PDB file of C-alpha atoms in Angstrom:
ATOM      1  CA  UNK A   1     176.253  83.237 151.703  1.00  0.00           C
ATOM      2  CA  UNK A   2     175.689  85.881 148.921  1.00  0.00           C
ATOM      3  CA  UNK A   3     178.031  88.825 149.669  1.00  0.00           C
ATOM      4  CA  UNK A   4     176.097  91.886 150.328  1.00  0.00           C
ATOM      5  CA  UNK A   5     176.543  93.881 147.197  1.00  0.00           C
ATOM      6  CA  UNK A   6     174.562  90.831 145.755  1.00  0.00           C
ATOM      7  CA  UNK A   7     172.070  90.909 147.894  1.00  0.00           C
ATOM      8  CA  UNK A   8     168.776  92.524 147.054  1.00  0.00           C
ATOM      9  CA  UNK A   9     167.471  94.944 148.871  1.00  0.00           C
ATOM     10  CA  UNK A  10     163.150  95.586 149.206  1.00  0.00           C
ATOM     11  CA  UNK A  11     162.713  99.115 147.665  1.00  0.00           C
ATOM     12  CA  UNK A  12     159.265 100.341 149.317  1.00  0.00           C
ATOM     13  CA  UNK A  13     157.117 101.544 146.429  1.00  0.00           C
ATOM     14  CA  UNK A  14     153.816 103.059 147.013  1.00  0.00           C
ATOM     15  CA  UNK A  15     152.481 104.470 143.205  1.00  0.00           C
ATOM     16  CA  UNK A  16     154.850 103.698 140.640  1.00  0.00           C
ATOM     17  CA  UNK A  17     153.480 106.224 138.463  1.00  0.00           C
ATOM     18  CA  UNK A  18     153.120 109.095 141.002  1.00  0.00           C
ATOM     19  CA  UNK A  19     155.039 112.338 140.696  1.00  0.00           C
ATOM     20  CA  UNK A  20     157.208 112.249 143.729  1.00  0.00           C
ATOM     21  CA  UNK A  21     160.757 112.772 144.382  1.00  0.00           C
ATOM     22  CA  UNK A  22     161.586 109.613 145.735  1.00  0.00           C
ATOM     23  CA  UNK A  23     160.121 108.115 142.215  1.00  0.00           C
ATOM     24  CA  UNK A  24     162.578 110.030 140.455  1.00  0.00           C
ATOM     25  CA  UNK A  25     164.945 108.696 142.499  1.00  0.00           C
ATOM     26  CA  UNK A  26     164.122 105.111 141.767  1.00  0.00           C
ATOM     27  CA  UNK A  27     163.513 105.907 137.659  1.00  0.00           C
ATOM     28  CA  UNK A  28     166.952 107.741 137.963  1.00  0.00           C
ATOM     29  CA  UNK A  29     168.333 104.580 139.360  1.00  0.00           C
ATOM     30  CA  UNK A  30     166.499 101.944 136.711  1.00  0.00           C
ATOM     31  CA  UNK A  31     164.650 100.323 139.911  1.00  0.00           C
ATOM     32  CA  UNK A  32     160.917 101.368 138.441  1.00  0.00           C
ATOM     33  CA  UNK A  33     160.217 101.943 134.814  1.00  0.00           C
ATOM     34  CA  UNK A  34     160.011 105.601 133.318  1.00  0.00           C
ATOM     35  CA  UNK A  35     156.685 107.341 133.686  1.00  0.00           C
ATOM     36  CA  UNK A  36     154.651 106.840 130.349  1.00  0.00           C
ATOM     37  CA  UNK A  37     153.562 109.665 128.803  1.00  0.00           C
ATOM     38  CA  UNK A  38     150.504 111.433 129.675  1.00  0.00           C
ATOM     39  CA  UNK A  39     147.556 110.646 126.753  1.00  0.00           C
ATOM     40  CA  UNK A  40     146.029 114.101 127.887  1.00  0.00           C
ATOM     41  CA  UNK A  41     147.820 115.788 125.214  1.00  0.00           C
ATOM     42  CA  UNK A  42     147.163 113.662 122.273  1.00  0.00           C
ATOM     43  CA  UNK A  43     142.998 113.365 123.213  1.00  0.00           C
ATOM     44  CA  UNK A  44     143.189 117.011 123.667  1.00  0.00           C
ATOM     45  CA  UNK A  45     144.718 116.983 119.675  1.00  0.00           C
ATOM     46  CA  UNK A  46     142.350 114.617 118.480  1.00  0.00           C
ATOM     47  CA  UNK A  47     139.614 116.800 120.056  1.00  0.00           C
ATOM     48  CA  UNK A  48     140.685 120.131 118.315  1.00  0.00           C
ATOM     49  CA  UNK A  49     141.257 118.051 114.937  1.00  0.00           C
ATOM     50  CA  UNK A  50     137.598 116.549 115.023  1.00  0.00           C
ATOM     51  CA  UNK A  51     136.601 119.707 115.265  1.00  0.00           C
ATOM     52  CA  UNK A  52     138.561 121.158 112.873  1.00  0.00           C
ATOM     53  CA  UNK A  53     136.629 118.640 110.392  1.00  0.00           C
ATOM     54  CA  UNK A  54     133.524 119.316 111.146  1.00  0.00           C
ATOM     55  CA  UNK A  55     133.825 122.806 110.979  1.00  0.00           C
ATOM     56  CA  UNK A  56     135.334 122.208 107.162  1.00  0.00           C
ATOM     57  CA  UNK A  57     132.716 119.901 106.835  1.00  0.00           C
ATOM     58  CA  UNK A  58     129.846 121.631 107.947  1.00  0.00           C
ATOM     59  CA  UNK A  59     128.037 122.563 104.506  1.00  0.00           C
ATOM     60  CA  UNK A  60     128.276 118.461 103.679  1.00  0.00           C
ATOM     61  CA  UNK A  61     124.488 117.159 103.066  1.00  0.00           C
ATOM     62  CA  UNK A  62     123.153 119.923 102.879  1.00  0.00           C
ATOM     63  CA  UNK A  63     120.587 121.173  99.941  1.00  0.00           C
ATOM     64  CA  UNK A  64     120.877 123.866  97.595  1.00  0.00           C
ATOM     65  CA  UNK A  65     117.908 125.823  99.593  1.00  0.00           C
ATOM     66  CA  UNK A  66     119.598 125.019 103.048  1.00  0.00           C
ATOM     67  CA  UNK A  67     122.522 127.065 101.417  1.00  0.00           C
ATOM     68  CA  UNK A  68     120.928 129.952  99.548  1.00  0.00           C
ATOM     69  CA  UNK A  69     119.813 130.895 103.300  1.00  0.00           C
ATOM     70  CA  UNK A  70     123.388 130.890 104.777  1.00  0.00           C
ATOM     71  CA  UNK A  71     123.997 133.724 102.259  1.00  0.00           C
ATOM     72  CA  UNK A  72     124.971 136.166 105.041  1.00  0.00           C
ATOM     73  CA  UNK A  73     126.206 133.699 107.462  1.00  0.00           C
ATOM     74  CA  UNK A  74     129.279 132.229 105.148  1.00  0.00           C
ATOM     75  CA  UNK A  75     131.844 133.303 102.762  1.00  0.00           C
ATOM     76  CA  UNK A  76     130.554 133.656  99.337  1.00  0.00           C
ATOM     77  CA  UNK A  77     133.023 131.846  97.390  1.00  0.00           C
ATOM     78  CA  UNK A  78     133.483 129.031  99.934  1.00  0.00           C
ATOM     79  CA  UNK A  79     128.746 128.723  99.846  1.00  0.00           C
ATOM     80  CA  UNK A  80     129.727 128.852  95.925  1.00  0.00           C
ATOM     81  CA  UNK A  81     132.640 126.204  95.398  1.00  0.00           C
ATOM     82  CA  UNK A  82     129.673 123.688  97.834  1.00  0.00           C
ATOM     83  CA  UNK A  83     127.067 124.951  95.786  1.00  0.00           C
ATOM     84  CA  UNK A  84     129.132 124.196  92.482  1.00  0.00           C
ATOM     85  CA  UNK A  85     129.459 120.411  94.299  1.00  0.00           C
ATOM     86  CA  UNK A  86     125.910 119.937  95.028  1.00  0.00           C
ATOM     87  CA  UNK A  87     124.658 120.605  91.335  1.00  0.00           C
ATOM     88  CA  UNK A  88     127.300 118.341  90.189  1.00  0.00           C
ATOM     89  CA  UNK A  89     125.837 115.600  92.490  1.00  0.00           C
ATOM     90  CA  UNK A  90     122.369 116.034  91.614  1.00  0.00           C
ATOM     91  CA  UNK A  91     123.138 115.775  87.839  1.00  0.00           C
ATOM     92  CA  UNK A  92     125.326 112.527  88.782  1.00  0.00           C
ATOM     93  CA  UNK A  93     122.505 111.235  90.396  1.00  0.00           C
ATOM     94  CA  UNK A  94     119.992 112.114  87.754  1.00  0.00           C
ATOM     95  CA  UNK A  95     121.957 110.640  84.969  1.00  0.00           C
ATOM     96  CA  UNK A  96     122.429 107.287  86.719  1.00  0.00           C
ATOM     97  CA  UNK A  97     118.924 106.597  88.452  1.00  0.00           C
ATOM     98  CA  UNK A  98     117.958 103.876  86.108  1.00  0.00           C
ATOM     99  CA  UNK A  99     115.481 102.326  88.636  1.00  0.00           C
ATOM    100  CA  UNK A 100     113.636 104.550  90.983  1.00  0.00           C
ATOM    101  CA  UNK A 101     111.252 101.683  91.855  1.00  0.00           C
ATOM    102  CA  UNK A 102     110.736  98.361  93.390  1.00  0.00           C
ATOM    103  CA  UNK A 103     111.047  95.340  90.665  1.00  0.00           C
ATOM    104  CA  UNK A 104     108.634  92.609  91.872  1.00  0.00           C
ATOM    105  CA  UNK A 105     110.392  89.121  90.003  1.00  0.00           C
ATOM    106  CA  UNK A 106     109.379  85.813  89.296  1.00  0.00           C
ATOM    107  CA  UNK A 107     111.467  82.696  90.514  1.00  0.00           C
ATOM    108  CA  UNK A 108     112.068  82.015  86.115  1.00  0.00           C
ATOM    109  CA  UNK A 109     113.281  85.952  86.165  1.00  0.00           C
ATOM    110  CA  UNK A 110     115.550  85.651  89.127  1.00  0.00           C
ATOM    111  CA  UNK A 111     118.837  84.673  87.338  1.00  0.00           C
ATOM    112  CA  UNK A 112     118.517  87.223  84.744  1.00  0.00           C
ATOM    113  CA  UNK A 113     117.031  90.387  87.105  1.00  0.00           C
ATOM    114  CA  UNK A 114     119.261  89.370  89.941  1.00  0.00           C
ATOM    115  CA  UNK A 115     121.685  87.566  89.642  1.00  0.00           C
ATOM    116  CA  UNK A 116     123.447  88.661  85.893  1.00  0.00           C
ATOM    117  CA  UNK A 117     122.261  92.134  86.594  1.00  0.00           C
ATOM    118  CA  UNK A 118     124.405  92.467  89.678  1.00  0.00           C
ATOM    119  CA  UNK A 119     127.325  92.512  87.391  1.00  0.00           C
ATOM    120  CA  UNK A 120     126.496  95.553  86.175  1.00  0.00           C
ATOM    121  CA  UNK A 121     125.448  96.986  90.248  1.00  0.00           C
ATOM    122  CA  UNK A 122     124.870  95.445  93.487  1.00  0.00           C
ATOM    123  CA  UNK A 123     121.323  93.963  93.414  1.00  0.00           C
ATOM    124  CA  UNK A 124     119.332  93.888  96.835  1.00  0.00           C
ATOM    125  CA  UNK A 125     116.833  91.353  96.813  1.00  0.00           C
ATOM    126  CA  UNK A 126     113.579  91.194  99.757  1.00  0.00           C
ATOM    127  CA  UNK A 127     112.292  87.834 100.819  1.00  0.00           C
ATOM    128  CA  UNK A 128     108.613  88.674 101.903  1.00  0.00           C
ATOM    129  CA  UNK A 129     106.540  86.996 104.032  1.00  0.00           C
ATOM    130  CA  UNK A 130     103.512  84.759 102.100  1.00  0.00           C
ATOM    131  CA  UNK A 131     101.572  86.005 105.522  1.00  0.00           C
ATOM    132  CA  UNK A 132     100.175  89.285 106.154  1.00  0.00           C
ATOM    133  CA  UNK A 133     100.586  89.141 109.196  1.00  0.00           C
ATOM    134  CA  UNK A 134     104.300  89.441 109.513  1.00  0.00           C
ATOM    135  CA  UNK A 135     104.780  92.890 110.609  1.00  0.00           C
ATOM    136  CA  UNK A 136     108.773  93.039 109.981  1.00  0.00           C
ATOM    137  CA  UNK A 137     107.758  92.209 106.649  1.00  0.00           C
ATOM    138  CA  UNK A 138     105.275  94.976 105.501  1.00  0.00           C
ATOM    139  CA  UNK A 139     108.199  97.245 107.331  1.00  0.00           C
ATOM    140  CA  UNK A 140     110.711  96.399 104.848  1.00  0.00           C
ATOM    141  CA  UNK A 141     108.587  96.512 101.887  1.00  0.00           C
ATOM    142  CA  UNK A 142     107.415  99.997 102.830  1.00  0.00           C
ATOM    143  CA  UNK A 143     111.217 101.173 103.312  1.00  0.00           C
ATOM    144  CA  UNK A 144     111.980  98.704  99.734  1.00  0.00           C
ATOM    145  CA  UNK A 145     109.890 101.725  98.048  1.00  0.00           C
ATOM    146  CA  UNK A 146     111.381 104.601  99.431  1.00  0.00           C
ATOM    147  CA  UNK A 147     115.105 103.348  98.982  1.00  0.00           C
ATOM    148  CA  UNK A 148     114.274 102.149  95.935  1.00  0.00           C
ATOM    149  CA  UNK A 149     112.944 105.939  94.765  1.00  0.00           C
ATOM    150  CA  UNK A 150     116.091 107.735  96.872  1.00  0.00           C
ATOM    151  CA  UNK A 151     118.450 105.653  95.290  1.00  0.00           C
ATOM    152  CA  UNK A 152     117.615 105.085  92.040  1.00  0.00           C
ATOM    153  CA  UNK A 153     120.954 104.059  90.581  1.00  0.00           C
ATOM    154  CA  UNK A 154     120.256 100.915  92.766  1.00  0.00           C
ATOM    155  CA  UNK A 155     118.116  98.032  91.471  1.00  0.00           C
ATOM    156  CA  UNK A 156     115.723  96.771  94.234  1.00  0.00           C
ATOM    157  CA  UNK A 157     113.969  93.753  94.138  1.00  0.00           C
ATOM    158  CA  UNK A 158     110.939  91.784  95.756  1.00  0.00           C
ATOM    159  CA  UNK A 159     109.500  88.285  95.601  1.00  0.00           C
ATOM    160  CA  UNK A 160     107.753  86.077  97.920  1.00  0.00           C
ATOM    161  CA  UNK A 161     110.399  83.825  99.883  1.00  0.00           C
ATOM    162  CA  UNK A 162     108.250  80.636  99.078  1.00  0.00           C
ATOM    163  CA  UNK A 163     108.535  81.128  95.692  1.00  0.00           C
ATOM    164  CA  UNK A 164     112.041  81.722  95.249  1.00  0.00           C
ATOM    165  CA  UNK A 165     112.975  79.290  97.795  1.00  0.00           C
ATOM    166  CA  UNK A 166     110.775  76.056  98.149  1.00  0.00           C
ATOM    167  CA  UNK A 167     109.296  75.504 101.290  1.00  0.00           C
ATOM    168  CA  UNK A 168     111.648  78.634 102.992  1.00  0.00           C
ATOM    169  CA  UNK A 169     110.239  79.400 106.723  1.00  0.00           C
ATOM    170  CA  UNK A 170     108.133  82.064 107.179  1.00  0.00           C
ATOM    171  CA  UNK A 171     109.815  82.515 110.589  1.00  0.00           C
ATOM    172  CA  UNK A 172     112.995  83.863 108.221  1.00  0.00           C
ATOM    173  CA  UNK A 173     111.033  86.347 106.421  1.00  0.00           C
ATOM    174  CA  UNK A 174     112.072  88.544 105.406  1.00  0.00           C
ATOM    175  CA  UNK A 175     115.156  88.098 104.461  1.00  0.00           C
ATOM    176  CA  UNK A 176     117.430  90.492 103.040  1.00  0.00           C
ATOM    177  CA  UNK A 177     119.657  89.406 100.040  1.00  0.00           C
ATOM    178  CA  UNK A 178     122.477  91.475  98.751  1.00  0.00           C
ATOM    179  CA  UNK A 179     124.434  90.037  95.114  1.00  0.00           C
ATOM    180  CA  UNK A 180     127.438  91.796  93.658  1.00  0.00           C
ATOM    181  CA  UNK A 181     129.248  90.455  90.501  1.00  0.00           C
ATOM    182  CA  UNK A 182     126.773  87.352  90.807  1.00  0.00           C
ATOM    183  CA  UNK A 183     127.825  86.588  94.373  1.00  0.00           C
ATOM    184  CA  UNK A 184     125.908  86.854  97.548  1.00  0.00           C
ATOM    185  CA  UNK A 185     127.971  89.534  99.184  1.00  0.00           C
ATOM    186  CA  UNK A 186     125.424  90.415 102.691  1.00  0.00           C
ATOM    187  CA  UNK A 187     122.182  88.234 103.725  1.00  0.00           C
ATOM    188  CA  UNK A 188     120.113  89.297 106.520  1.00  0.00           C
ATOM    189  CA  UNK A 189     117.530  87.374 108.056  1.00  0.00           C
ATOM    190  CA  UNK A 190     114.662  88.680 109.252  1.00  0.00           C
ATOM    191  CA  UNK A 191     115.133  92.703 110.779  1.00  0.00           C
ATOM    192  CA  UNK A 192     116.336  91.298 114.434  1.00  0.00           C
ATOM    193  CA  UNK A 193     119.594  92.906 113.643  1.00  0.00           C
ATOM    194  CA  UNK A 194     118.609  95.911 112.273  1.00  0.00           C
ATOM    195  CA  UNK A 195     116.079  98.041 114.034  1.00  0.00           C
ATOM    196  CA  UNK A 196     113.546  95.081 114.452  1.00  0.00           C
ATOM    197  CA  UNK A 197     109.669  96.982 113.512  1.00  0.00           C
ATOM    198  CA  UNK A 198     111.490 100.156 113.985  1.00  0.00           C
ATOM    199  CA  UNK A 199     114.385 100.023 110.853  1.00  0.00           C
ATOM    200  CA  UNK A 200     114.206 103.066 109.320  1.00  0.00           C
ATOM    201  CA  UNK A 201     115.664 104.668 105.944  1.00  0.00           C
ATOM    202  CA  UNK A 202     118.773 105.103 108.507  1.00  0.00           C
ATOM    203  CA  UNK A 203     119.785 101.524 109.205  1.00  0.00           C
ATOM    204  CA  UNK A 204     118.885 100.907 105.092  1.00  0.00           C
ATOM    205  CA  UNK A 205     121.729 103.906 104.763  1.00  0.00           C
ATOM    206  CA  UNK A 206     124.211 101.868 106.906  1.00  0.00           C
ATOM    207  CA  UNK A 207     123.267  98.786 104.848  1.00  0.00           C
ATOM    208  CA  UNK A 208     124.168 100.138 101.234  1.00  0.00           C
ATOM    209  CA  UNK A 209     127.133 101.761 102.958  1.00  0.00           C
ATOM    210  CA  UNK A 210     128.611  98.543 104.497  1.00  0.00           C
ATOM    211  CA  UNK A 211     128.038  96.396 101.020  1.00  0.00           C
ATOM    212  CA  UNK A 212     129.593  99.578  98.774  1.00  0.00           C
ATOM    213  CA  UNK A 213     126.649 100.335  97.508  1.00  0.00           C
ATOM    214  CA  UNK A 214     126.754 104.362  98.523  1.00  0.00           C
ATOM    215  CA  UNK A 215     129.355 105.994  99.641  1.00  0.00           C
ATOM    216  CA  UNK A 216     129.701 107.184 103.398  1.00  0.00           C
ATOM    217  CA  UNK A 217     129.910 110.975 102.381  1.00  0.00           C
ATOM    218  CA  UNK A 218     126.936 110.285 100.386  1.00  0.00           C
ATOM    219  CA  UNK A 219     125.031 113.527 100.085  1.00  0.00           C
ATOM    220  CA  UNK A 220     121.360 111.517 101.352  1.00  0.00           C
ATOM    221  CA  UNK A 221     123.252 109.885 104.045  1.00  0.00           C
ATOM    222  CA  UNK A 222     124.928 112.504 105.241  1.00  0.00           C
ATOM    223  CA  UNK A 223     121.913 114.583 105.796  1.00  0.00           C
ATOM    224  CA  UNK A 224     119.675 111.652 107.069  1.00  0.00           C
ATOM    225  CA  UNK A 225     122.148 111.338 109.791  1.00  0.00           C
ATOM    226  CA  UNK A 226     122.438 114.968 110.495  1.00  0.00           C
ATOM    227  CA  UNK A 227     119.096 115.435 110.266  1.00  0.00           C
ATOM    228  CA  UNK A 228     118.578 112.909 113.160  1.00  0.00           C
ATOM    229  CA  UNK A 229     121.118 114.205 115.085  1.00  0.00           C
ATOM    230  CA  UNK A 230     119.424 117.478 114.996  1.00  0.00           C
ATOM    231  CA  UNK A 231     115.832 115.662 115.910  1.00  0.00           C
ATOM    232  CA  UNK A 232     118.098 113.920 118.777  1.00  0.00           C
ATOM    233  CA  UNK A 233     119.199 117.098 120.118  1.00  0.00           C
ATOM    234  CA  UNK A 234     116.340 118.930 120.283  1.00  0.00           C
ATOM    235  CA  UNK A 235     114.491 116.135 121.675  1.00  0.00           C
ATOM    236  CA  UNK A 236     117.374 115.959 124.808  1.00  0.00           C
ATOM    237  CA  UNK A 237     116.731 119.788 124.725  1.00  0.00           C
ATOM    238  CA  UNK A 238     112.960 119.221 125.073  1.00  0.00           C
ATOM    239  CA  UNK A 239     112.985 117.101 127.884  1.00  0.00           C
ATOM    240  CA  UNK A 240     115.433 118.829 129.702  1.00  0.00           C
ATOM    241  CA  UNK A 241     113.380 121.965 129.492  1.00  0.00           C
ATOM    242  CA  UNK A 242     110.310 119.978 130.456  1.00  0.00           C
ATOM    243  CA  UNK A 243     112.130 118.330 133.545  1.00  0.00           C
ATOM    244  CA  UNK A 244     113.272 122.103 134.285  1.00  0.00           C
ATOM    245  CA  UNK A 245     109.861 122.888 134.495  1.00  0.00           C
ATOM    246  CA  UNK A 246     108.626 119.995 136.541  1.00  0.00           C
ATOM    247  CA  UNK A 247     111.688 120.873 138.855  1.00  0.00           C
ATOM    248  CA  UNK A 248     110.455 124.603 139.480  1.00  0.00           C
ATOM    249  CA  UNK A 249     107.188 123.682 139.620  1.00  0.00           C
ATOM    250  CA  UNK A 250     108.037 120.876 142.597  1.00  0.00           C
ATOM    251  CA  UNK A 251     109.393 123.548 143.959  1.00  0.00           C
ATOM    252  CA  UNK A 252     106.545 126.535 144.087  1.00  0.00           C
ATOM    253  CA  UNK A 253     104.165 123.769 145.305  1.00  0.00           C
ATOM    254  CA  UNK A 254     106.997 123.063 148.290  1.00  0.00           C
ATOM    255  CA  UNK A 255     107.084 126.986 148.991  1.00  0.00           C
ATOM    256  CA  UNK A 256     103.324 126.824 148.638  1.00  0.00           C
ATOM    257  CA  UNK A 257     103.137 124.448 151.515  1.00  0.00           C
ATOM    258  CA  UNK A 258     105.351 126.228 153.905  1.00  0.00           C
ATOM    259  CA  UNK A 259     102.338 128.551 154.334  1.00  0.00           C
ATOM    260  CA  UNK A 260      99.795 125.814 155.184  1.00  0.00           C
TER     261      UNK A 260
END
């Protein structure tokens, strides 16, 4: 028989992690663990830094008539130093848009426009449908153009998918091909993954972000995505204004019918 002081002995314990006496007891003792930390003030931290960077941040994206008209609204040197930043990005831009439009290639061109040429850039290649009926297709070559005109430092590039790849399924088209240093770096097939009909100029942004094409802090990505935000907000804004109104106007017809 085990002599008593070896004996264990059932410790009732309701919340381990409650603030109670008899848990201080027990921690005291080594019978429960101590109480971890509480996270509260470290989210509350990460709160008041995320809004510290925004507020820094809060000229990023923005054009040089969106900040002649915070004139009275900001400091003058601080609207200066972004507008000093802005010019320099525009003339960075200028000097290395070399494309500014969509290259439609041959299958005898592809090695040369393509594939040697993305040593000198990433390359982003569209696989179109041979059917015009594909609706996914005529999508991406609309949105093709318009990146290819934003982003003119990029080289974009479009050929049928039969014709650079024999007998390719229509069912892939189209098919997005990304090369870098003569590699294929990102493929995606068909625009499932990526907005479906609805891909927009945003989910091309997240594309030439992801492959290092553009930078996140790019200035036209930065203000695509705040500009949707903003479009977001007031939208949320919108409807809860119009379910406000629905709301009161429940409401007058229910006072209304009191008097029936």
């Amino acid at each position: 028989m085990a002599a008593p002081t070896d004996q264990r002995i059932a410790v009732p314990i309701d919340d381990p992690n409650a603030d109670t006496e008899w848990n201080d007891i027990l921690r005291k003792h080594g019978v429960i663990p101590e109480k971890p930390p509480s996270p509260t003030p470290m989210i509350e931290e990460a709160i008041l830094e995320g809004r510290r960077i925004a507020h820094e941040n809060r000229l990023e994206g923005k054009e040089l008539d969106e900040l002649d008209a915070l004139e009275d609204d900001e400091d003058e040197a601080f609207l200066e130093q972004y507008r000093q930043k802005r010019i320099q990005e525009l003339n960075n831009l200028t000097k290395k848009s070399i494309h500014g439009t969509v290259y439609p290639i041959s299958k005898p061109e592809y090695s040369r426009e393509v594939t040697e040429a993305s040593n000198d850039g990433p390359v982003f290649v569209n696989l179109t449908s041979s059917l015009g009926t594909n609706v996914e297709s005529r999508v991406l070559s609309e949105l093709w153009k318009k990146a290819a005109k934003e982003y003119g430092e990029i080289k974009f590039c479009e050929i049928r998918a039969d014709k650079a790849i024999e007998n390719y399924p229509d069912r892939n088209c189209p098919t997005i091909l990304v090369y870098k240093n003569g590699d294929i770096v990102k493929q995606v097939v068909t625009l499932v993954t990526v907005g479906g009909v609805k891909m927009s100029m945003l989910d091309i942004d997240s594309l030439l972000v992801e492959v290092g094409a553009v930078s996140e802090k790019d200035m036209r990505v930065v203000k695509r995505k705040r500009d949707a935000e903003e479009a977001k907000e007031e939208q949320l804004m919108g409807k809860g204004i119009k379910s406000g109104n629905l709301r009161h106007a429940s409401a007058e017809d229910d006072d209304d019918d009191d008097w029936d």
